[in-house]
CSV table of C-alpha atoms in Angstrom, one decimal:
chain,number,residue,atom,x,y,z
A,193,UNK,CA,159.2,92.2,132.5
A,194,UNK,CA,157.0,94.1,134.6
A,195,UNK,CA,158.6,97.2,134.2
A,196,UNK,CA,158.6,97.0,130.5
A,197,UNK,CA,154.7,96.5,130.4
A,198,UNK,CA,154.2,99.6,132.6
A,199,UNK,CA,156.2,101.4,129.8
A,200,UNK,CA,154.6,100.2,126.9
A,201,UNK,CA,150.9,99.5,127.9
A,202,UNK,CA,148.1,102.5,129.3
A,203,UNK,CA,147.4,102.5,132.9
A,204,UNK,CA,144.1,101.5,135.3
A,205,UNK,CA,143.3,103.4,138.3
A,206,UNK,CA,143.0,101.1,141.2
A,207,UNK,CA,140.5,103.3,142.7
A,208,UNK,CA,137.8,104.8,139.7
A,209,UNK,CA,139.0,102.2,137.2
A,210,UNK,CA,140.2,105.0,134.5
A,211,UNK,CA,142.2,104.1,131.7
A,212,UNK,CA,145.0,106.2,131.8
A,213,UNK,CA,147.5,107.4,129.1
A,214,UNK,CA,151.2,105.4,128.9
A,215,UNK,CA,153.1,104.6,131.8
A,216,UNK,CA,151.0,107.5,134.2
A,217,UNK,CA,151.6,107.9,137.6
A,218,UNK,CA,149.0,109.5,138.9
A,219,UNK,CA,145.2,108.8,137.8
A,220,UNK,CA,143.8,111.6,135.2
A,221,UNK,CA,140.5,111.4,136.8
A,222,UNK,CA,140.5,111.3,140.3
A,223,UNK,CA,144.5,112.1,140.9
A,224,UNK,CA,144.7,109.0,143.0
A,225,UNK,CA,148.4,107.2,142.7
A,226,UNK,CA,147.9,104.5,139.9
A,227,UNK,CA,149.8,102.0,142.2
A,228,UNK,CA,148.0,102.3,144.8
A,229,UNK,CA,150.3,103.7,147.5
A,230,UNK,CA,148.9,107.2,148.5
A,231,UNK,CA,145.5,107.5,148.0
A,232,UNK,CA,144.8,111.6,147.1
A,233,UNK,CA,143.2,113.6,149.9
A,234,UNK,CA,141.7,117.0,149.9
A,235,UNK,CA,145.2,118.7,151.7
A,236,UNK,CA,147.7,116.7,149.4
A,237,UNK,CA,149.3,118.7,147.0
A,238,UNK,CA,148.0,116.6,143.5
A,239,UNK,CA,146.9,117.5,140.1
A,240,UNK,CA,143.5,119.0,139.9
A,241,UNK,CA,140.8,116.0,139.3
A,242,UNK,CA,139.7,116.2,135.9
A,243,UNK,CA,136.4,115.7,134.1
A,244,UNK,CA,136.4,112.0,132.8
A,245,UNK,CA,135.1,113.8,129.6
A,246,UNK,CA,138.3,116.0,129.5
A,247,UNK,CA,140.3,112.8,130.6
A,248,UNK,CA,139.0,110.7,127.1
A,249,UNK,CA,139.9,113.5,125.1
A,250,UNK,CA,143.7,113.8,126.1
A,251,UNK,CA,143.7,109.6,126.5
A,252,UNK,CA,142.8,109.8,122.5
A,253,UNK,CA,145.2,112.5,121.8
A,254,UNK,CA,148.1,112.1,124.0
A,255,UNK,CA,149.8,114.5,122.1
A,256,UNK,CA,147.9,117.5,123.3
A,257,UNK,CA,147.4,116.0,127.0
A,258,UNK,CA,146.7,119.0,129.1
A,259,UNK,CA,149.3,119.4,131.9
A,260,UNK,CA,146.9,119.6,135.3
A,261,UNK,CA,149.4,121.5,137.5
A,262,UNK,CA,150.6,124.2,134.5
A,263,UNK,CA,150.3,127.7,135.6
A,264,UNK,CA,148.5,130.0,133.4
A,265,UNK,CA,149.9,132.7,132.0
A,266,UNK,CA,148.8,136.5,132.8
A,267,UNK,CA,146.2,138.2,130.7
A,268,UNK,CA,145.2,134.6,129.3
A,269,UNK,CA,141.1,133.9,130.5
A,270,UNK,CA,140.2,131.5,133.2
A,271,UNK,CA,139.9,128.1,132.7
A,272,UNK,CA,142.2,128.3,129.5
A,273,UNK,CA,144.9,125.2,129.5
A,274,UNK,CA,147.9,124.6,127.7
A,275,UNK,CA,148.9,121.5,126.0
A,276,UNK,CA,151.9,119.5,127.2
A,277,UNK,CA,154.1,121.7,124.7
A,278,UNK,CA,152.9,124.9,126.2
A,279,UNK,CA,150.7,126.0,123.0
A,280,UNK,CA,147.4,127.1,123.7
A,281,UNK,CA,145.4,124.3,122.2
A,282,UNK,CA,143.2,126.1,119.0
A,283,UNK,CA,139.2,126.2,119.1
A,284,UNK,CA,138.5,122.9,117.3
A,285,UNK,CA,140.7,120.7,119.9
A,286,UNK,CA,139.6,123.0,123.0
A,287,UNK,CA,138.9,120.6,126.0
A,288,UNK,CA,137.6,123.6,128.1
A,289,UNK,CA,134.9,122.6,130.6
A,290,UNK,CA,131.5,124.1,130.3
A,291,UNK,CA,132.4,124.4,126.0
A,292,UNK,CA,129.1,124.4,124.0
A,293,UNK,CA,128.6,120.9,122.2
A,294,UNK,CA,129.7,121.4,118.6
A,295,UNK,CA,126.6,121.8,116.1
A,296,UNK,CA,126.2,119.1,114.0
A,297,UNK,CA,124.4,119.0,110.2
A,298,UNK,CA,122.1,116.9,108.5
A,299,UNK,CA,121.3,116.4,104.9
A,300,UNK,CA,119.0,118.5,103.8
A,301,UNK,CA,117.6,115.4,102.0
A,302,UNK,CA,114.7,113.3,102.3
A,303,UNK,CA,115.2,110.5,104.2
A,304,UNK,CA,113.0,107.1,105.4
A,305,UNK,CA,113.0,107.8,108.7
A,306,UNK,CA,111.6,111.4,108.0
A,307,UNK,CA,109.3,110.8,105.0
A,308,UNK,CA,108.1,114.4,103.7
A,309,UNK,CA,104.5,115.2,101.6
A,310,UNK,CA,105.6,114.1,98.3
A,311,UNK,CA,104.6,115.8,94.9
A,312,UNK,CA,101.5,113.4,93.4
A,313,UNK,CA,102.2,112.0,89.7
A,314,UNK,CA,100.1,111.7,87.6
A,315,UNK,CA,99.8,109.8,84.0
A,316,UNK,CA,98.2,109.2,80.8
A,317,UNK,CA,97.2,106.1,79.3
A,318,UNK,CA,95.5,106.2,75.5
A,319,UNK,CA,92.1,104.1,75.5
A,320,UNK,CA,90.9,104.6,71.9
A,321,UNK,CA,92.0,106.1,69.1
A,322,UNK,CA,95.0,105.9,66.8
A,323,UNK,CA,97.5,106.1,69.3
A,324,UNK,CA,95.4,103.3,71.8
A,325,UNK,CA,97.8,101.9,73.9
A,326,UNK,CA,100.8,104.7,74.4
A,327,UNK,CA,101.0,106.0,77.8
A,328,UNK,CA,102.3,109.2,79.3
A,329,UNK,CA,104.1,110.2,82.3
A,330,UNK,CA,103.9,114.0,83.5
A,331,UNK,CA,106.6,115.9,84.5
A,332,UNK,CA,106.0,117.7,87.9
A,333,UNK,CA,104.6,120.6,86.8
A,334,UNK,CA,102.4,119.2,83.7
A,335,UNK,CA,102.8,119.1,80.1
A,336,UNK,CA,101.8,120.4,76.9
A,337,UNK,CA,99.4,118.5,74.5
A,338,UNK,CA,99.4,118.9,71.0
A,339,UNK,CA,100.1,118.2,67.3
A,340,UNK,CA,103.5,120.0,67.3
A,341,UNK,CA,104.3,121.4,70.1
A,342,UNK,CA,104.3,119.7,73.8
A,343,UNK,CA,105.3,116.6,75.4
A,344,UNK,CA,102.3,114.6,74.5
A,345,UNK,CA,102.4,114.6,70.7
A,346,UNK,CA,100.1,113.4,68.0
A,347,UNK,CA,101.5,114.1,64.8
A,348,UNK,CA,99.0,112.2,62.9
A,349,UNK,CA,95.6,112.8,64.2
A,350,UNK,CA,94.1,115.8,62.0
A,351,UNK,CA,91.6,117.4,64.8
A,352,UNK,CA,94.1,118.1,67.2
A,353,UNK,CA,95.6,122.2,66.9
A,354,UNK,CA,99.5,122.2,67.0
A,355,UNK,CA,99.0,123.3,71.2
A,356,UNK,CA,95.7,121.8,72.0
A,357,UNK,CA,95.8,121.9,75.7
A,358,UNK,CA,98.1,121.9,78.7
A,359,UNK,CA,98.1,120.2,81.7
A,360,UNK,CA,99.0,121.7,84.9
A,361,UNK,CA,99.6,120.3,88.7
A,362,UNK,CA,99.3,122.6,91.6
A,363,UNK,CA,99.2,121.8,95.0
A,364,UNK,CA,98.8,117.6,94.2
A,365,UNK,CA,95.9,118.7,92.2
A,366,UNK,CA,95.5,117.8,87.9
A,367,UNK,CA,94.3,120.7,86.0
A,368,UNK,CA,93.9,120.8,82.4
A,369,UNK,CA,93.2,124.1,79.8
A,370,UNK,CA,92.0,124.4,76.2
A,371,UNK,CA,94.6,126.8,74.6
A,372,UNK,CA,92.0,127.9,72.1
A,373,UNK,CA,92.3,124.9,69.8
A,374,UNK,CA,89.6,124.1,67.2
A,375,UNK,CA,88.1,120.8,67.9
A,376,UNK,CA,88.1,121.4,71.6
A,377,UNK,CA,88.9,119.8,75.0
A,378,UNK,CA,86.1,116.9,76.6
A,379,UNK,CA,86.3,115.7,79.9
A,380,UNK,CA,83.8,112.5,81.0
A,381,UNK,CA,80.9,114.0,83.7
A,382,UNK,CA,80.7,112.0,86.8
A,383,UNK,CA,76.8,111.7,87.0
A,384,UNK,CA,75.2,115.0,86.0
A,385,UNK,CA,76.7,118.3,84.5
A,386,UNK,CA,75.4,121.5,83.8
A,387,UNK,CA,75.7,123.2,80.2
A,388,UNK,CA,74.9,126.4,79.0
A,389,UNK,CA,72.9,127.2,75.8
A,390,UNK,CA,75.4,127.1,73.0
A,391,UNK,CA,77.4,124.4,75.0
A,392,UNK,CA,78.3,121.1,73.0
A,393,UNK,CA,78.9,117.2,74.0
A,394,UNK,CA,79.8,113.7,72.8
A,395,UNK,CA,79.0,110.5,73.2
A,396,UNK,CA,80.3,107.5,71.5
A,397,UNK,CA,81.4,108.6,68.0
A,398,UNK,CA,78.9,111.8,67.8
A,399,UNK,CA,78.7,115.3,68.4
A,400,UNK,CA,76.0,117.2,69.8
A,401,UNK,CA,75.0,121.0,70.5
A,402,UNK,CA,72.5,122.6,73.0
A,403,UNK,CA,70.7,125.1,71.0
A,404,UNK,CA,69.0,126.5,73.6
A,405,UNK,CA,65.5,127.4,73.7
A,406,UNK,CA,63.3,128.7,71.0
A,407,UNK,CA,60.5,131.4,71.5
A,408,UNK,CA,56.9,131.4,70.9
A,409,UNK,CA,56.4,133.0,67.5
A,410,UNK,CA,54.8,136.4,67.7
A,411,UNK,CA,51.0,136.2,66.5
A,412,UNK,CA,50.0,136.4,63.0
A,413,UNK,CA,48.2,139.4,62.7
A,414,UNK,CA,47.4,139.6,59.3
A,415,UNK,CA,44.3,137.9,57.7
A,416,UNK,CA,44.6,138.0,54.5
A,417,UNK,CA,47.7,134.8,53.4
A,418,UNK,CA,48.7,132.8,56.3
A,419,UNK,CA,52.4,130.8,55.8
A,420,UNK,CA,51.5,127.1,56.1
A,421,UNK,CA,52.9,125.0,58.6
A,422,UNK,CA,52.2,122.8,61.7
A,423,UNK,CA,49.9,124.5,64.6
A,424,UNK,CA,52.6,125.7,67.1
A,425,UNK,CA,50.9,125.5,70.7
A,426,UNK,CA,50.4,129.0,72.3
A,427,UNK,CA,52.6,129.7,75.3
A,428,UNK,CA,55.0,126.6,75.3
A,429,UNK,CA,58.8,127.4,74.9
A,430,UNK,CA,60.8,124.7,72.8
A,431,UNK,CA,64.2,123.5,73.4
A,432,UNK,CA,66.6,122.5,69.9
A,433,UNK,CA,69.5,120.5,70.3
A,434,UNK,CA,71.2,119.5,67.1
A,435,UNK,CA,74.2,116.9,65.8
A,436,UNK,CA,77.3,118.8,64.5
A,437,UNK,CA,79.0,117.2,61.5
A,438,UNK,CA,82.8,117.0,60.3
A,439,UNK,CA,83.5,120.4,59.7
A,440,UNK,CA,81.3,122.1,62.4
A,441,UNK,CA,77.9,121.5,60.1
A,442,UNK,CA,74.3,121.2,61.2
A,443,UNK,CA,73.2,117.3,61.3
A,444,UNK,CA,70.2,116.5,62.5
A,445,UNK,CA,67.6,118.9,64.7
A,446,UNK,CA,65.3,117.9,67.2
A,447,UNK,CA,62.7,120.6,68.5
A,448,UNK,CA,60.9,119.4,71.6
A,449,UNK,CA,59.2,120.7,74.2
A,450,UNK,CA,60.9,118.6,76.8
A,451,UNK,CA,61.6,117.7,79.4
A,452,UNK,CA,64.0,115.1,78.5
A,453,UNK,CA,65.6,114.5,75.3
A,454,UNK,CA,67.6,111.0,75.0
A,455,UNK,CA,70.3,109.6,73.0
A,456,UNK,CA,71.1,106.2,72.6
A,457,UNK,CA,71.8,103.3,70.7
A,458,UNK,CA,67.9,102.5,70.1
A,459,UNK,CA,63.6,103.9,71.3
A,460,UNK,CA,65.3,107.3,71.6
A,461,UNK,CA,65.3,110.8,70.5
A,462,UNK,CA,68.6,110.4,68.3
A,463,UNK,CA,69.1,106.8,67.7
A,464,UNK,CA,72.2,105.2,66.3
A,465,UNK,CA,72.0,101.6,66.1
A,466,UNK,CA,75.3,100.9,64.3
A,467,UNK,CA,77.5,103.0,66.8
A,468,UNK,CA,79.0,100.8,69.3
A,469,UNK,CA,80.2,103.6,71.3
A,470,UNK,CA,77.1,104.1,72.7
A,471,UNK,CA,74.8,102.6,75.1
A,472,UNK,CA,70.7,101.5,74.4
A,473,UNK,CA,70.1,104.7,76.4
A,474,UNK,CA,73.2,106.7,76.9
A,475,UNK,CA,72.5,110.0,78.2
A,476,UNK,CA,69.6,112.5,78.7
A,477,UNK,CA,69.2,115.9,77.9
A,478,UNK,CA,67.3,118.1,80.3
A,479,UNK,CA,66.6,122.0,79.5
A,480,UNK,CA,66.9,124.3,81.9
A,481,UNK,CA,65.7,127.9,81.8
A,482,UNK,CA,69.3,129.3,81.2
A,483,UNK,CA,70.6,125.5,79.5
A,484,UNK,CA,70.4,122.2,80.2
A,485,UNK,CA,71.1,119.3,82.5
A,486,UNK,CA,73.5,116.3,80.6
A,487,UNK,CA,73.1,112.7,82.6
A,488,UNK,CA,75.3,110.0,81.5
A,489,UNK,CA,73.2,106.7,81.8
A,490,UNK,CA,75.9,104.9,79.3
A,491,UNK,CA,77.7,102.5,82.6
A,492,UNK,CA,81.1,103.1,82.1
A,493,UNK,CA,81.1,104.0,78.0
A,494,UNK,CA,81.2,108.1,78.9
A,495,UNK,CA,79.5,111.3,78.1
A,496,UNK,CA,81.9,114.1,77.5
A,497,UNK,CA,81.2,117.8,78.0
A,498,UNK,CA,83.4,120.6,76.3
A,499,UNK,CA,86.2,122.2,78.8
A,500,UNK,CA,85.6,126.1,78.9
A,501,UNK,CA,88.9,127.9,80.3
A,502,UNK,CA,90.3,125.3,82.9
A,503,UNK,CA,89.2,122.4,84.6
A,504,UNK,CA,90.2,120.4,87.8
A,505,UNK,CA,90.1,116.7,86.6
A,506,UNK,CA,91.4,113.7,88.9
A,507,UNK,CA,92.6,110.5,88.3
A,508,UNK,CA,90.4,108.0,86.9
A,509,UNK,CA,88.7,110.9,84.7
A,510,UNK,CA,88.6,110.4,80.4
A,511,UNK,CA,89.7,113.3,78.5
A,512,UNK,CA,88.7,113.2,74.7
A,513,UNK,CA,91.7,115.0,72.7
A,514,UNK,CA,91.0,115.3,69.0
A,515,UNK,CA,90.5,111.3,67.7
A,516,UNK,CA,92.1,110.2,71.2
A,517,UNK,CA,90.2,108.8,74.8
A,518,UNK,CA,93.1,109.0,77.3
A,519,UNK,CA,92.7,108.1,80.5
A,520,UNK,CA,94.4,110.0,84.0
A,521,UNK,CA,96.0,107.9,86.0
A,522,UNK,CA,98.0,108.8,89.2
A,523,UNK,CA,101.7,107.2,89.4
């Protein structure tokens, strides 16, 4: 019974406690006698000791078990060994010691435990307007609004060109860019902005345009016929600003003076008590010498200013598109 156990199952070394492959006689580690009868000494002609490292590797692959007393070959480099067939084991099953750990690779991919700066997202939810309600994810990059062409459609809405605007994200950053369209691009004012003469805004359901300032009329010089009119005061510059109907028309005009011009719902420059869009006093119009200063006073209800070229705009911002209000919104 013994004996058949010490054929069939591996071997413990009575002095390092290696597990040794089937039926050994000798320990693969420290070369000591796996019975325990002649412990190896320095003079006693045994089998080199061998690297417990080396050791697991032929214990799992018995097969290729590297013969310790083998004599190398001629012309073959040190510290090569041959398997117990006498084949030089390849590269990939090599048990040389000293051998370079094999590289390893690692996906490429993100992962939890190495969380990378992630792209920001952004979105678009429609406030007012005949599409109130929809809401639009951007793509990565941005998207394209318009009547006909883009991601962010409105087919039905009359003021909007067929590519109105585009929206582009660079660097986690929301930028957006009139393409030349024929209403125009408005994005809310935070505060105060700054428009130049010629520059128009909105508030509530109406349109407005900074005229700019108006110059003293030259002196009448002749005596005879004078043209009737109002007395202009010498010496004082006046500022126009001016509501722009359907169709870009003239509306209303209001010559002043200065230095603040007000729009609202009621006691102000241009009063619209029926518009619900707009607050008792929604904005203020200051001139400047080269345009004029736009303060939104409305507390949430927005006053828009026209987008020249390309604008950074961030999320919480109102963009007015055409008939629409859309919100940004970041994902």
């Amino acid at each position: 019974m013994a004996a058949l156990l010490t054929k069939s199952l591996h071997v413990i070394c009575p002095s390092c406690d290696f597990l040794n492959v089937v039926a050994a006689v000798r320990c693969m580690a420290c070369g000591s006698a796996t019975d325990g009868s002649a412990p190896a000494s320095a003079k006693t002609d045994i089998a080199p000791r061998l690297d417990p490292a080396s050791a697991q590797r032929n214990f799992d692959n018995p097969q290729e078990a590297t013969m310790p007393g083998a004599p190398i070959p001629q012309g073959e480099p040190p510290g090569l060994k041959r398997t117990a067939s006498g084949n030089v084991p390849s590269a990939t099953t090599s048990s040389t010691r000293g051998a370079p750990p094999r590289p390893t690779f690692q996906s490429s991919a993100p992962t939890q435990n190495n969380p990378q700066v992630q792209a920001a997202k952004f979105g678009l939810t429609v406030l007012a307007g005949p599409a109130r309600g929809q809401r639009f994810k951007l793509a990565a990059t941005g998207a394209q609004v318009g009547r006909s062409k883009g991601a962010i459609l409105f087919p039905d809405d009359p003021f909007i060109s067929p590519h109105h605007a585009t929206l582009n994200v660079r660097d986690g950053k929301l930028f957006i860019r009139d393409e030349g369209s024929t209403s125009g691009v408005y994005v809310s004012i935070n505060n105060t902005e700054t428009i130049p003469a010629g520059g128009t805004f909105c508030t509530g359901l109406r349109l407005f345009r900074f005229v700019g300032s108006i110059d003293p009329p030259a002196p009448w010089n002749r005596s005879d016929v004078l043209i009737y009119g109002a007395t202009v005061p010498n010496s004082q510059v006046h500022y126009a600003v001016e509501e722009v109907l359907l169709g870009d028309r003239g509306g209303r005009c209001l010559l002043a003076p200065g230095p603040i011009i007000t729009v609202g719902q009621g006691r102000c420059d241009f009063s619209y008590p029926n518009d619900e869009g707009l607050a008792p006093r929604h904005c203020e119009i200051s001139p400047l010498p080269d345009g004029a200063m736009i303060r939104d006073l409305s507390g949430g209800l927005g006053t828009y200013v026209r987008v020249s070229g390309e604008r950074s705009i961030k999320a919480g911002d109102r963009l007015r598109v055409g008939q629409q209000t859309l919100q940004v919104e970041a994902l």
